[in-house]
Coordinates of C-alpha atoms in Angstrom, one line a residue:
Chain D
M12 CA 0.0 0.0 0.0
A13 CA 1.4 3.3 -1.0
T14 CA 1.0 6.6 -2.8
V15 CA 1.8 6.9 -6.4
E16 CA 3.1 10.3 -7.5
I17 CA 3.4 11.3 -11.2
R18 CA 5.4 14.5 -11.5
N19 CA 5.4 16.3 -14.9
V20 CA 5.9 13.0 -16.7
R21 CA 6.6 13.1 -20.4
K22 CA 7.0 10.5 -23.1
S23 CA 8.3 11.0 -26.6
Y24 CA 8.7 8.6 -29.5
G25 CA 11.3 10.4 -31.6
P26 CA 9.8 13.8 -32.5
V27 CA 6.3 12.7 -31.5
E28 CA 5.3 13.7 -28.0
A29 CA 2.8 11.1 -26.7
I30 CA 2.5 12.4 -23.1
K31 CA 3.0 16.1 -22.6
G32 CA 3.5 16.5 -18.9
I33 CA 1.1 14.8 -16.5
D34 CA 1.0 15.7 -12.8
I35 CA -1.0 13.8 -10.3
A36 CA -0.6 12.5 -6.7
I37 CA -2.6 9.4 -6.0
Q38 CA -3.4 8.8 -2.4
D39 CA -2.8 5.6 -0.5
G40 CA -5.7 3.3 -1.2
E41 CA -7.2 5.6 -3.9
F42 CA -8.8 4.2 -7.1
L43 CA -7.8 6.4 -10.0
V44 CA -9.2 5.8 -13.4
L45 CA -7.4 7.0 -16.5
L46 CA -10.1 7.8 -19.0
G47 CA -9.8 8.8 -22.6
P48 CA -10.2 7.8 -26.2
S49 CA -7.8 5.4 -28.0
G50 CA -4.5 7.0 -28.6
C51 CA -4.8 9.6 -25.8
G52 CA -1.8 8.2 -24.0
K53 CA -3.5 6.6 -21.0
S54 CA -2.1 3.1 -21.6
T55 CA 1.3 4.6 -22.2
L56 CA 1.1 6.4 -18.9
L57 CA 0.1 3.3 -17.0
R58 CA 2.9 1.3 -18.7
M59 CA 5.4 4.0 -17.6
V60 CA 4.2 3.5 -14.0
A61 CA 4.6 -0.3 -14.5
G62 CA 8.1 0.2 -15.9
L63 CA 7.3 -1.4 -19.3
E64 CA 7.9 2.0 -21.1
G65 CA 10.8 4.3 -20.4
I66 CA 10.2 7.7 -19.0
T67 CA 11.3 10.6 -21.2
G68 CA 10.9 13.3 -18.7
G69 CA 9.6 13.8 -15.1
E70 CA 9.4 11.5 -12.2
I71 CA 7.3 8.6 -11.0
A72 CA 7.4 7.7 -7.3
I73 CA 5.7 4.7 -5.7
G74 CA 5.5 4.8 -2.0
G75 CA 7.7 7.8 -1.9
R76 CA 10.5 6.1 -3.8
V77 CA 11.4 7.4 -7.3
V78 CA 11.2 4.3 -9.6
N79 CA 12.3 5.8 -12.9
E80 CA 15.3 3.6 -13.2
L81 CA 13.8 0.5 -11.5
D82 CA 12.8 -2.7 -13.4
P83 CA 9.1 -3.6 -13.3
K84 CA 9.8 -6.4 -10.8
D85 CA 11.4 -4.0 -8.3
R86 CA 8.6 -1.5 -8.4
D87 CA 6.3 -3.5 -6.2
I88 CA 3.3 -3.3 -8.5
A89 CA 1.0 -5.9 -10.1
M90 CA -0.7 -5.5 -13.4
V91 CA -3.8 -6.9 -15.0
F92 CA -3.7 -7.0 -18.8
Q93 CA -6.5 -6.7 -21.3
N94 CA -5.9 -10.1 -22.8
Y95 CA -5.2 -11.5 -19.3
A96 CA -1.7 -12.7 -20.3
L97 CA -2.0 -15.9 -18.3
Y98 CA 0.7 -18.5 -18.9
P99 CA -1.1 -21.0 -21.1
H100 CA 0.8 -24.0 -20.0
M101 CA 0.5 -23.5 -16.2
T102 CA -2.4 -24.3 -14.0
V103 CA -4.4 -21.6 -12.3
F104 CA -2.5 -22.3 -9.1
D105 CA 0.9 -22.0 -10.9
N106 CA -0.2 -18.9 -12.7
M107 CA -0.9 -17.2 -9.4
A108 CA 2.1 -18.6 -7.7
Y109 CA 4.7 -18.0 -10.4
G110 CA 5.6 -14.5 -9.2
L111 CA 5.9 -15.6 -5.6
K112 CA 8.0 -18.6 -6.5
I113 CA 10.5 -16.4 -8.4
R114 CA 10.7 -14.1 -5.3
G115 CA 11.7 -17.2 -3.2
I116 CA 8.7 -17.1 -0.9
P117 CA 8.3 -20.3 1.0
K118 CA 6.0 -23.0 -0.4
A119 CA 3.7 -23.0 2.5
E120 CA 3.1 -19.3 2.4
I121 CA 2.6 -19.4 -1.4
R122 CA -0.1 -22.1 -0.8
A123 CA -1.7 -19.9 1.8
R124 CA -1.7 -16.8 -0.2
V125 CA -3.0 -18.5 -3.4
D126 CA -5.7 -20.3 -1.4
K127 CA -6.8 -17.0 0.2
A128 CA -7.0 -15.2 -3.2
A129 CA -8.8 -18.1 -4.7
E130 CA -11.3 -18.0 -2.0
I131 CA -11.9 -14.2 -2.4
L132 CA -12.3 -14.7 -6.2
E133 CA -14.2 -18.0 -5.9
L134 CA -11.6 -19.8 -7.9
G135 CA -11.1 -22.7 -5.5
R136 CA -12.5 -25.3 -7.8
F137 CA -10.4 -24.3 -10.7
L138 CA -6.9 -24.3 -9.2
D139 CA -5.8 -27.4 -11.1
R140 CA -7.2 -26.2 -14.5
R141 CA -5.4 -24.6 -17.4
P142 CA -6.4 -21.2 -18.6
S143 CA -7.7 -22.8 -21.8
Q144 CA -10.3 -24.7 -19.8
L145 CA -11.7 -21.5 -18.2
S146 CA -14.3 -18.9 -19.4
G147 CA -13.4 -15.3 -20.1
G148 CA -14.7 -14.2 -16.7
Q149 CA -12.8 -16.9 -14.9
R150 CA -9.6 -16.0 -16.7
Q151 CA -10.1 -12.4 -15.8
R152 CA -10.4 -13.5 -12.1
V153 CA -7.2 -15.5 -12.4
A154 CA -5.4 -12.5 -13.8
M155 CA -6.6 -10.5 -10.8
G156 CA -5.7 -13.3 -8.4
R157 CA -2.2 -13.2 -9.8
A158 CA -2.1 -9.5 -8.9
I159 CA -3.6 -10.0 -5.4
V160 CA -1.3 -12.7 -4.2
R161 CA 1.6 -10.4 -4.7
E162 CA 0.3 -8.0 -2.1
P163 CA 1.7 -5.1 -4.1
A164 CA 1.9 -1.4 -3.4
A165 CA -0.3 -0.7 -6.3
F166 CA -2.6 -2.4 -8.8
L167 CA -2.4 -1.4 -12.4
F168 CA -5.3 -2.4 -14.6
D169 CA -5.0 -2.0 -18.4
E170 CA -8.6 -2.1 -19.8
P171 CA -9.2 -5.4 -18.0
L172 CA -12.8 -5.7 -18.9
S173 CA -12.7 -4.9 -22.6
N174 CA -12.6 -8.5 -23.7
L175 CA -15.7 -9.5 -21.8
D176 CA -19.3 -9.4 -23.0
A177 CA -21.6 -6.7 -21.6
K178 CA -23.2 -8.7 -18.9
L179 CA -20.0 -10.1 -17.5
R180 CA -18.4 -6.7 -17.7
T181 CA -21.0 -5.2 -15.4
Q182 CA -20.5 -8.1 -13.0
M183 CA -16.7 -8.0 -13.0
R184 CA -16.9 -4.2 -12.5
V185 CA -18.8 -4.6 -9.3
E186 CA -16.4 -7.3 -8.2
I187 CA -13.3 -5.2 -8.9
K188 CA -14.9 -2.3 -6.9
R189 CA -15.7 -4.6 -4.0
L190 CA -12.3 -6.2 -4.1
Q191 CA -10.5 -2.8 -4.1
D192 CA -12.7 -1.6 -1.2
R193 CA -11.8 -4.7 0.7
L194 CA -8.1 -4.8 0.0
G195 CA -7.6 -1.0 0.0
I196 CA -4.7 -1.1 -2.4
T197 CA -3.9 1.9 -4.5
S198 CA -5.1 1.3 -8.0
L199 CA -4.6 2.8 -11.4
Y200 CA -7.2 1.7 -14.0
V201 CA -7.1 2.5 -17.7
T202 CA -10.4 2.4 -19.6
H203 CA -12.2 4.2 -22.5
D204 CA -15.5 3.2 -21.0
Q205 CA -17.0 6.1 -19.1
V206 CA -19.4 3.9 -17.2
E207 CA -16.5 2.0 -15.7
A208 CA -14.8 5.2 -14.9
M209 CA -17.8 6.7 -13.2
T210 CA -18.6 3.6 -11.2
L211 CA -15.1 2.6 -10.1
A212 CA -13.2 5.7 -9.6
D213 CA -12.5 7.8 -6.5
R214 CA -11.0 10.2 -9.0
I215 CA -10.9 10.3 -12.8
L216 CA -8.0 11.6 -14.9
V217 CA -9.5 12.5 -18.3
M218 CA -6.8 12.4 -20.9
N219 CA -6.8 13.7 -24.5
H220 CA -3.7 13.9 -26.8
G221 CA -1.3 13.3 -23.9
V222 CA -2.7 16.0 -21.8
A223 CA -4.7 15.8 -18.6
E224 CA -8.0 17.6 -19.5
Q225 CA -9.4 17.3 -16.0
I226 CA -8.7 15.5 -12.7
G227 CA -11.6 15.1 -10.3
T228 CA -14.2 12.9 -8.7
P229 CA -16.7 11.3 -11.0
L230 CA -19.4 13.7 -10.0
E231 CA -17.1 16.8 -10.4
V232 CA -16.2 15.6 -13.9
Y233 CA -19.9 15.1 -14.7
Q234 CA -21.2 18.3 -13.1
R235 CA -18.4 20.7 -13.9
P236 CA -16.5 19.4 -17.0
A237 CA -13.4 21.5 -17.4
S238 CA -13.5 21.5 -21.1
L239 CA -15.6 20.8 -24.1
F240 CA -13.7 17.6 -24.6
V241 CA -14.6 16.3 -21.1
A242 CA -18.1 17.5 -21.5
G243 CA -18.4 15.5 -24.7
F244 CA -16.7 12.4 -23.4
I245 CA -18.5 12.0 -20.1
G246 CA -22.2 11.4 -20.2
S247 CA -24.3 9.3 -22.5
P248 CA -25.7 10.5 -24.8
P249 CA -23.1 13.3 -25.0
M250 CA -23.7 16.8 -24.1
N251 CA -25.4 19.1 -26.6
V252 CA -23.1 22.0 -27.6
L253 CA -24.5 25.1 -29.3
D254 CA -22.8 28.3 -30.5
G255 CA -23.8 31.3 -28.4
R256 CA -23.0 34.8 -27.3
I257 CA -23.4 36.4 -24.0
D258 CA -25.7 39.4 -24.3
D259 CA -24.7 43.0 -23.9
R260 CA -25.7 43.1 -20.3
G261 CA -24.0 39.9 -19.3
E262 CA -27.2 38.4 -18.0
A263 CA -28.1 35.7 -20.6
V264 CA -26.8 33.7 -23.5
L265 CA -28.2 34.2 -26.9
V266 CA -28.2 31.3 -29.3
P267 CA -28.7 31.6 -33.1
G268 CA -32.1 30.1 -32.9
G269 CA -33.1 33.3 -31.1
Q270 CA -33.5 31.9 -27.6
R271 CA -32.3 33.9 -24.6
L272 CA -31.2 31.7 -21.8
L273 CA -30.7 33.4 -18.4
L274 CA -27.4 32.9 -16.7
P275 CA -27.5 31.9 -13.0
Q276 CA -25.6 35.0 -12.1
S277 CA -24.9 38.0 -14.3
R278 CA -21.4 38.4 -15.6
P279 CA -21.1 42.0 -17.0
T280 CA -17.4 41.6 -17.7
D281 CA -18.1 38.9 -20.3
A282 CA -20.7 40.9 -22.1
G283 CA -20.7 40.2 -25.8
R284 CA -18.3 37.3 -25.5
P285 CA -18.8 34.4 -27.9
V286 CA -19.2 31.1 -26.1
K287 CA -20.1 27.4 -26.6
L288 CA -23.1 26.5 -24.6
G289 CA -23.4 23.0 -23.3
I290 CA -26.6 21.4 -22.1
R291 CA -26.8 17.7 -21.1
P292 CA -29.6 15.8 -22.8
E293 CA -31.0 14.7 -19.4
H294 CA -31.3 18.3 -18.3
L295 CA -33.7 19.2 -21.0
A296 CA -37.4 18.7 -20.3
A297 CA -40.6 19.1 -22.3
A298 CA -42.1 22.5 -21.8
A299 CA -45.1 24.6 -23.0
A300 CA -44.7 25.7 -26.7
D301 CA -44.4 29.4 -25.7
F302 CA -42.0 28.7 -22.8
P303 CA -39.4 31.6 -22.7
G304 CA -36.0 30.2 -23.7
G305 CA -37.5 26.9 -24.9
F306 CA -36.1 25.1 -27.9
S307 CA -38.6 24.0 -30.5
I308 CA -37.4 20.9 -32.2
E309 CA -38.6 18.5 -34.8
I310 CA -38.2 14.9 -33.7
E311 CA -36.2 12.8 -36.1
L312 CA -35.7 9.6 -34.1
V313 CA -37.0 8.2 -30.8
E314 CA -35.0 5.6 -29.0
A315 CA -37.0 3.8 -26.3
L316 CA -34.5 2.3 -23.8
G317 CA -37.2 1.2 -21.4
A318 CA -36.2 3.1 -18.3
D319 CA -35.7 6.3 -20.4
T320 CA -36.1 7.6 -23.9
V321 CA -33.6 9.4 -26.1
V322 CA -35.1 11.9 -28.5
Y323 CA -33.0 13.0 -31.5
G324 CA -34.3 16.4 -32.5
R325 CA -33.3 19.1 -34.9
L326 CA -33.5 22.9 -34.2
P327 CA -35.0 25.2 -36.9
D328 CA -31.5 26.3 -37.9
G329 CA -30.5 22.6 -38.5
E330 CA -28.5 22.0 -35.3
A331 CA -29.0 18.6 -33.7
L332 CA -30.4 18.5 -30.1
L333 CA -30.6 15.4 -28.0
V334 CA -33.1 15.1 -25.2
R335 CA -33.2 12.3 -22.6
M336 CA -36.5 11.8 -20.9
A337 CA -37.5 9.4 -18.1
G338 CA -39.8 6.5 -18.8
I339 CA -41.3 5.2 -22.1
P340 CA -41.8 7.5 -25.0
T341 CA -44.6 10.0 -25.0
V342 CA -43.7 11.6 -28.3
R343 CA -43.4 10.2 -31.9
E344 CA -41.0 10.8 -34.8
R345 CA -41.8 14.0 -36.9
D346 CA -43.7 15.5 -33.9
R347 CA -42.7 19.0 -32.9
L348 CA -41.7 19.4 -29.3
T349 CA -40.5 22.3 -27.1
V350 CA -37.9 21.6 -24.5
A351 CA -36.3 23.8 -22.0
P352 CA -33.2 23.5 -19.8
Q353 CA -33.6 22.9 -16.1
D354 CA -32.2 25.5 -13.7
G355 CA -28.4 25.4 -13.4
A356 CA -28.1 23.1 -16.4
L357 CA -26.1 25.5 -18.5
H358 CA -22.3 24.9 -19.1
L359 CA -20.3 27.7 -20.7
F360 CA -17.1 27.1 -22.6
D361 CA -14.7 29.5 -24.2
A362 CA -15.5 29.5 -28.0
V363 CA -11.8 29.3 -28.9
T364 CA -10.0 27.3 -26.2
G365 CA -12.9 25.1 -25.2
R366 CA -12.1 25.6 -21.5
R367 CA -14.9 26.0 -19.0
V368 CA -16.1 29.5 -18.3
E369 CA -17.0 29.7 -14.6
Chain A
M6 CA -26.6 -44.8 -55.6
K7 CA -24.2 -46.8 -57.8
Q8 CA -22.8 -43.6 -59.0
T9 CA -21.9 -42.3 -55.5
R10 CA -20.4 -45.7 -54.5
F11 CA -18.2 -45.6 -57.6
I12 CA -17.1 -42.1 -56.7
D13 CA -16.3 -43.2 -53.1
L14 CA -14.3 -46.1 -54.5
V15 CA -12.0 -44.1 -56.7
P16 CA -9.9 -42.4 -53.9
H17 CA -9.6 -45.7 -52.1
I18 CA -8.3 -47.4 -55.2
V19 CA -5.8 -44.6 -55.8
L20 CA -4.6 -44.7 -52.3
I21 CA -4.3 -48.5 -52.3
V22 CA -2.3 -48.4 -55.5
G23 CA -0.1 -45.7 -54.0
V24 CA 0.5 -47.7 -50.9
L25 CA 1.4 -50.8 -52.9
I26 CA 3.9 -48.8 -55.0
F27 CA 5.6 -47.4 -51.9
A28 CA 5.4 -50.6 -49.9
Y29 CA 6.6 -53.1 -52.5
P30 CA 10.3 -52.3 -52.4
I31 CA 10.2 -52.4 -48.6
Y32 CA 8.5 -55.7 -48.8
V33 CA 11.1 -57.1 -51.2
T34 CA 13.8 -55.9 -48.8
L35 CA 12.1 -57.6 -45.9
I36 CA 11.7 -60.9 -47.8
G37 CA 15.2 -60.7 -49.2
S38 CA 16.6 -60.5 -45.7
T39 CA 15.1 -63.9 -44.9
W40 CA 16.7 -65.9 -47.7
D41 CA 20.3 -67.1 -48.1
S42 CA 22.6 -65.4 -50.5
A43 CA 22.6 -68.2 -53.1
T44 CA 18.8 -67.9 -53.6
I45 CA 19.0 -64.1 -54.1
G46 CA 22.1 -64.4 -56.2
R47 CA 20.3 -66.6 -58.7
G48 CA 18.1 -63.7 -59.4
G49 CA 14.8 -65.4 -58.6
L50 CA 13.8 -64.0 -55.2
P51 CA 10.6 -65.6 -54.1
L52 CA 7.9 -63.3 -52.7
W53 CA 7.4 -65.3 -49.5
P54 CA 9.6 -65.4 -46.5
G55 CA 12.5 -67.9 -46.4
G56 CA 14.0 -69.6 -43.4
Q57 CA 17.3 -67.7 -43.1
G58 CA 15.9 -64.6 -41.3
A59 CA 17.3 -65.2 -37.8
A60 CA 20.7 -66.2 -39.1
N61 CA 21.0 -63.3 -41.5
Y62 CA 20.1 -60.7 -38.8
A63 CA 22.4 -62.2 -36.3
Q64 CA 25.2 -62.2 -38.7
A65 CA 24.5 -58.6 -39.9
W66 CA 24.1 -57.3 -36.3
A67 CA 27.3 -58.7 -34.8
G68 CA 29.3 -60.3 -37.7
E69 CA 32.6 -58.9 -38.7
A70 CA 32.5 -60.5 -42.1
G71 CA 30.0 -61.8 -44.7
E72 CA 30.6 -64.6 -47.1
R73 CA 32.4 -62.5 -49.6
A74 CA 33.7 -59.4 -47.8
I75 CA 34.6 -57.8 -44.5
Y76 CA 32.1 -55.4 -42.9
T77 CA 31.7 -53.2 -39.9
P78 CA 29.0 -54.9 -37.7
V79 CA 25.6 -53.2 -37.9
R80 CA 25.5 -52.6 -34.1
T81 CA 28.6 -50.4 -34.4
M82 CA 27.2 -48.5 -37.4
M83 CA 23.8 -48.1 -35.7
L84 CA 25.4 -46.7 -32.6
N85 CA 27.5 -44.2 -34.7
S86 CA 24.4 -43.2 -36.7
L87 CA 22.4 -42.8 -33.5
V88 CA 25.0 -40.6 -31.9
M89 CA 25.3 -38.5 -35.0
A90 CA 21.5 -38.1 -35.6
L91 CA 20.8 -37.3 -32.0
S92 CA 23.6 -34.8 -31.8
I93 CA 22.4 -33.1 -34.9
A94 CA 18.8 -33.0 -33.9
V95 CA 19.4 -31.9 -30.3
G96 CA 22.2 -29.5 -31.3
K97 CA 20.2 -27.9 -34.1
I98 CA 17.1 -27.4 -31.8
A99 CA 19.2 -26.0 -29.0
I100 CA 21.1 -23.6 -31.2
S101 CA 18.2 -22.5 -33.3
I102 CA 15.8 -21.9 -30.4
L103 CA 18.4 -19.8 -28.7
S104 CA 19.2 -17.7 -31.7
A105 CA 15.4 -17.3 -32.5
Y106 CA 14.9 -16.2 -28.9
A107 CA 17.6 -13.6 -29.4
V108 CA 16.3 -12.3 -32.7
A109 CA 12.6 -12.3 -31.7
F110 CA 12.8 -10.9 -28.2
F111 CA 15.8 -8.7 -27.8
R112 CA 16.8 -5.4 -29.3
F113 CA 20.5 -5.2 -30.0
P114 CA 22.7 -3.5 -32.6
L115 CA 22.7 -5.2 -35.9
R116 CA 19.8 -7.5 -34.9
M117 CA 18.4 -7.5 -38.4
A118 CA 21.8 -8.0 -39.9
F119 CA 22.3 -11.1 -37.9
F120 CA 18.8 -12.3 -38.8
W121 CA 19.6 -11.9 -42.5
L122 CA 22.9 -13.5 -42.1
I123 CA 21.2 -16.6 -40.7
F124 CA 18.6 -16.3 -43.4
I125 CA 21.0 -16.3 -46.3
T126 CA 22.8 -19.5 -45.1
L127 CA 19.6 -21.2 -46.3
M128 CA 20.9 -20.6 -49.8
L129 CA 24.1 -22.5 -49.1
P130 CA 23.6 -26.3 -49.0
V131 CA 26.1 -28.5 -47.3
E132 CA 27.6 -29.5 -50.6
V133 CA 28.6 -26.0 -51.6
R134 CA 30.6 -25.3 -48.4
I135 CA 31.9 -28.9 -48.0
I136 CA 35.5 -28.3 -49.0
P137 CA 36.1 -25.4 -46.5
T138 CA 34.2 -27.2 -43.9
Y139 CA 36.3 -30.3 -44.4
K140 CA 39.4 -28.2 -44.1
V141 CA 38.2 -26.7 -40.8
V142 CA 37.2 -30.0 -39.4
A143 CA 40.5 -31.6 -40.5
D144 CA 42.6 -28.8 -39.0
L145 CA 40.7 -29.2 -35.7
G146 CA 41.6 -32.9 -35.7
L147 CA 38.0 -33.9 -35.8
I148 CA 38.2 -36.5 -38.6
N149 CA 36.8 -39.8 -37.4
T150 CA 35.2 -38.3 -34.3
Y151 CA 31.5 -37.9 -33.4
A152 CA 32.1 -34.1 -33.0
G153 CA 33.4 -34.0 -36.6
L154 CA 30.3 -35.9 -37.8
A155 CA 27.8 -33.8 -36.0
I156 CA 29.0 -30.2 -35.4
P157 CA 29.3 -29.0 -39.0
L158 CA 25.7 -30.0 -39.6
I159 CA 24.3 -28.4 -36.5
A160 CA 23.8 -24.8 -37.7
S161 CA 20.2 -24.5 -39.0
A162 CA 18.6 -21.5 -40.6
T163 CA 15.3 -23.3 -41.2
A164 CA 14.8 -24.2 -37.5
T165 CA 15.8 -20.7 -36.4
L166 CA 13.2 -19.2 -38.8
L167 CA 10.5 -21.7 -37.6
F168 CA 11.1 -20.8 -34.0
R169 CA 11.2 -17.1 -34.7
Q170 CA 7.9 -17.2 -36.5
F171 CA 6.4 -19.1 -33.5
F172 CA 7.9 -16.7 -31.0
L173 CA 6.4 -13.7 -32.9
T174 CA 2.9 -15.2 -32.3
I175 CA 3.4 -15.0 -28.5
P176 CA 1.7 -11.9 -27.3
D177 CA 3.9 -9.1 -25.8
E178 CA 1.7 -9.1 -22.7
L179 CA 2.9 -12.5 -21.8
L180 CA 6.5 -11.3 -21.7
E181 CA 5.4 -8.2 -19.8
A182 CA 3.5 -10.2 -17.3
A183 CA 6.6 -12.3 -16.8
K184 CA 8.7 -9.1 -16.3
I185 CA 6.3 -7.9 -13.7
D186 CA 6.3 -11.3 -12.0
G187 CA 10.1 -10.9 -11.8
A188 CA 11.2 -13.4 -14.4
G189 CA 14.5 -12.4 -16.1
P190 CA 15.3 -13.4 -19.7
V191 CA 16.6 -16.9 -18.7
R192 CA 13.7 -17.7 -16.5
F193 CA 11.2 -16.5 -19.1
F194 CA 12.9 -18.8 -21.6
I195 CA 12.9 -21.8 -19.4
D196 CA 9.6 -21.4 -17.6
V197 CA 7.4 -20.0 -20.4
L198 CA 9.0 -20.2 -23.8
L199 CA 10.3 -23.8 -23.7
P200 CA 7.1 -25.4 -22.4
L201 CA 5.1 -23.4 -25.0
S202 CA 7.4 -24.6 -27.8
R203 CA 7.4 -28.3 -27.0
T204 CA 5.1 -29.3 -29.8
N205 CA 7.3 -27.4 -32.2
I206 CA 10.3 -29.0 -30.7
A207 CA 8.8 -32.5 -31.1
A208 CA 8.0 -31.8 -34.7
L209 CA 11.4 -30.5 -35.5
F210 CA 13.0 -33.3 -33.6
V211 CA 11.4 -35.9 -35.9
I212 CA 12.4 -34.0 -39.0
L213 CA 15.9 -33.3 -37.9
F214 CA 16.5 -36.8 -36.5
I215 CA 15.7 -38.3 -39.9
Y216 CA 17.8 -35.6 -41.6
G217 CA 20.7 -36.6 -39.4
W218 CA 20.2 -40.3 -39.8
N219 CA 20.1 -40.1 -43.6
Q220 CA 23.3 -38.0 -43.9
Y221 CA 25.5 -39.5 -46.6
L222 CA 28.0 -37.2 -48.2
W223 CA 29.4 -35.7 -45.0
P224 CA 29.9 -39.0 -43.1
L225 CA 31.5 -40.4 -46.2
L226 CA 34.1 -37.6 -46.1
V227 CA 35.0 -37.4 -42.4
T228 CA 35.1 -41.0 -41.5
S229 CA 37.7 -43.3 -42.8
S230 CA 38.0 -46.0 -40.2
G231 CA 35.5 -48.8 -40.0
D232 CA 34.5 -48.2 -36.4
M233 CA 33.3 -44.7 -37.2
E234 CA 31.1 -45.9 -40.1
T235 CA 27.5 -44.7 -40.1
I236 CA 24.9 -47.1 -41.4
V237 CA 23.9 -45.2 -44.5
T238 CA 27.4 -45.0 -45.8
G239 CA 28.0 -48.5 -44.5
I240 CA 25.2 -50.0 -46.7
T241 CA 26.5 -48.4 -49.8
K242 CA 30.0 -49.7 -49.1
M243 CA 28.5 -53.2 -48.7
I244 CA 27.4 -53.0 -52.3
G245 CA 30.5 -53.7 -54.3
T246 CA 31.6 -52.3 -57.5
G247 CA 30.3 -55.2 -59.6
E248 CA 33.5 -57.1 -59.8
S249 CA 32.3 -59.5 -57.2
A250 CA 29.0 -60.8 -56.0
N251 CA 27.3 -59.1 -53.1
D252 CA 26.1 -60.5 -49.8
W253 CA 22.5 -59.4 -50.7
H254 CA 21.0 -61.2 -47.7
L255 CA 23.1 -59.2 -45.3
I256 CA 22.6 -55.9 -47.2
M257 CA 18.8 -56.5 -47.0
A258 CA 19.0 -57.2 -43.3
T259 CA 21.1 -54.2 -42.7
T260 CA 18.7 -52.0 -44.6
V261 CA 15.8 -53.2 -42.6
L262 CA 17.7 -52.5 -39.4
A263 CA 18.6 -49.1 -40.7
M264 CA 15.0 -48.2 -41.1
L265 CA 14.0 -49.1 -37.6
P266 CA 15.2 -46.0 -35.6
P267 CA 13.6 -43.4 -37.9
V268 CA 10.3 -45.4 -37.9
A269 CA 10.5 -45.6 -34.1
V270 CA 11.0 -41.9 -33.8
V271 CA 8.1 -41.1 -36.0
V272 CA 5.8 -43.5 -34.2
L273 CA 6.8 -42.4 -30.7
M274 CA 6.7 -38.7 -31.5
Q275 CA 3.3 -39.0 -33.3
R276 CA 1.7 -39.2 -29.8
W277 CA 3.2 -35.8 -29.0
F278 CA 1.8 -34.3 -32.2
V279 CA -1.7 -35.6 -31.3
K280 CA -1.3 -34.4 -27.7
G281 CA -0.3 -31.0 -29.0
L282 CA -3.3 -30.9 -31.3
V283 CA -5.8 -32.0 -28.6
D284 CA -4.9 -29.5 -25.8
S285 CA -4.1 -26.6 -28.0
E286 CA -3.3 -23.9 -25.4
K287 CA -3.3 -20.7 -27.4

């Protein structure tokens, strides 16, 4: 158990800079999720912590000890891979015991640790089997067992659930969360799945093009996205973004459709400033046709998901607008509908930089 | 109905004819080894077993001389061939798996140059480099030794390439998992790579053992004394130049004995292939 500190870490492949200076201190026992699209550098960052990639600049410290020059085996970490990376010719027991055996831990203790991990992961019946005789979920558990028995300072997960089907993924997600709560081991978890990130994380590090867009708790990231990128990445369906301009008195946002949306507090200094206006689909609700600041949309598509309904609408000027309503559909395609944002549902972003305007 | 039965029959007939063509010379050899030399010498070899089998094999196995010439006993030649074939097979596998490991898993200067160097030796058959090789072996004093028989034939580009291709299919994550588990390069090789390669090793062993066993030209050059004779060269030496009659009954018996080890290797190793196919682990 330990802290993991990442100080201004950079990674270049020749002239290409993959990671452009990431700074974060992960607390002892914290669950940090690295979230971002493919190619954003999140896996590279994790592999740098693991010692599988060299560090071009900056420092990584595990438990207060700088590990830049240490081999993976000396960093006191355990890693769970996307394709599990189990040794195909070894039994489940040997897979879990291998790392301990190399470290010269006595046989009796290996036995005890593996048995304990197997019990936690409900793998007891499978200890004599080979990975090829296990299902995907069971292999995933063995990979986690191999990490647990090491009793490392930190767990590193590299998209561990990507190879599982949707139902199993949900199940394993809950198990990982429970396990981490129980063991209290500092964890870094890479994923591109925002639901995994939201449900597992104590804090999320949202990455894009090798830069940390935002670091915060799942709710902070959802409620106060620091940039347009984060706003678009977190939340499903994604946030609606409209071009807008703050009016001359700094009291409202004007959108090209003619709506005037009142700001929670007036900001005279920003009068006349062009902005991007973000509204989450779930924060739009049906309103009376003449509701001030309401958006009139023509419904193009209705997706009934059971618990809620996603409406794909189009504004008169051709912009798309998504609305998420609770319950089964009450509207039909080609209907007209007026929707209005709920109080405090407006997010403002700088029109040029995309950063959040507070 | 009749039509389909006819169509079913055709492949069977073709296969049976093929088997007969392949099996007939072996059958003749087998029969020939059970008659006395006079019967064979008259040119009318019967197609049924004769009564001389036990005596012929005993004589070929241990005898120092036939009725018309002096030979090296088969047991000596078999031992020589066995040592040579095993050394070549084991040596080739050991060297090629190690060089494939280096080329596939390590980054070092001139890695690709070494790879291509190994690769182009494929273009040089033993016969092309036989004179310089002979000179080297002779200067090292290895004429008429097991080392001289086996070592020059041990380098193998084919096996290296085969192992390299197999190693490239092993996912990087497996190596990384081993690194995190604390396995160094040697441990990874012994604990992970070797067990995963065992079906490849078994297949190569069969091929290379037979390759070694059947070597002719090289043993002919580097052995001159009778007690270093290998069985393949031995058989040809038993067949005279035509100026005198041959001990055909002994030649046939020797030939049958020479076939046994390769057959045994194929039969024994076949189990490994099947095992490898049944619990495919990747």
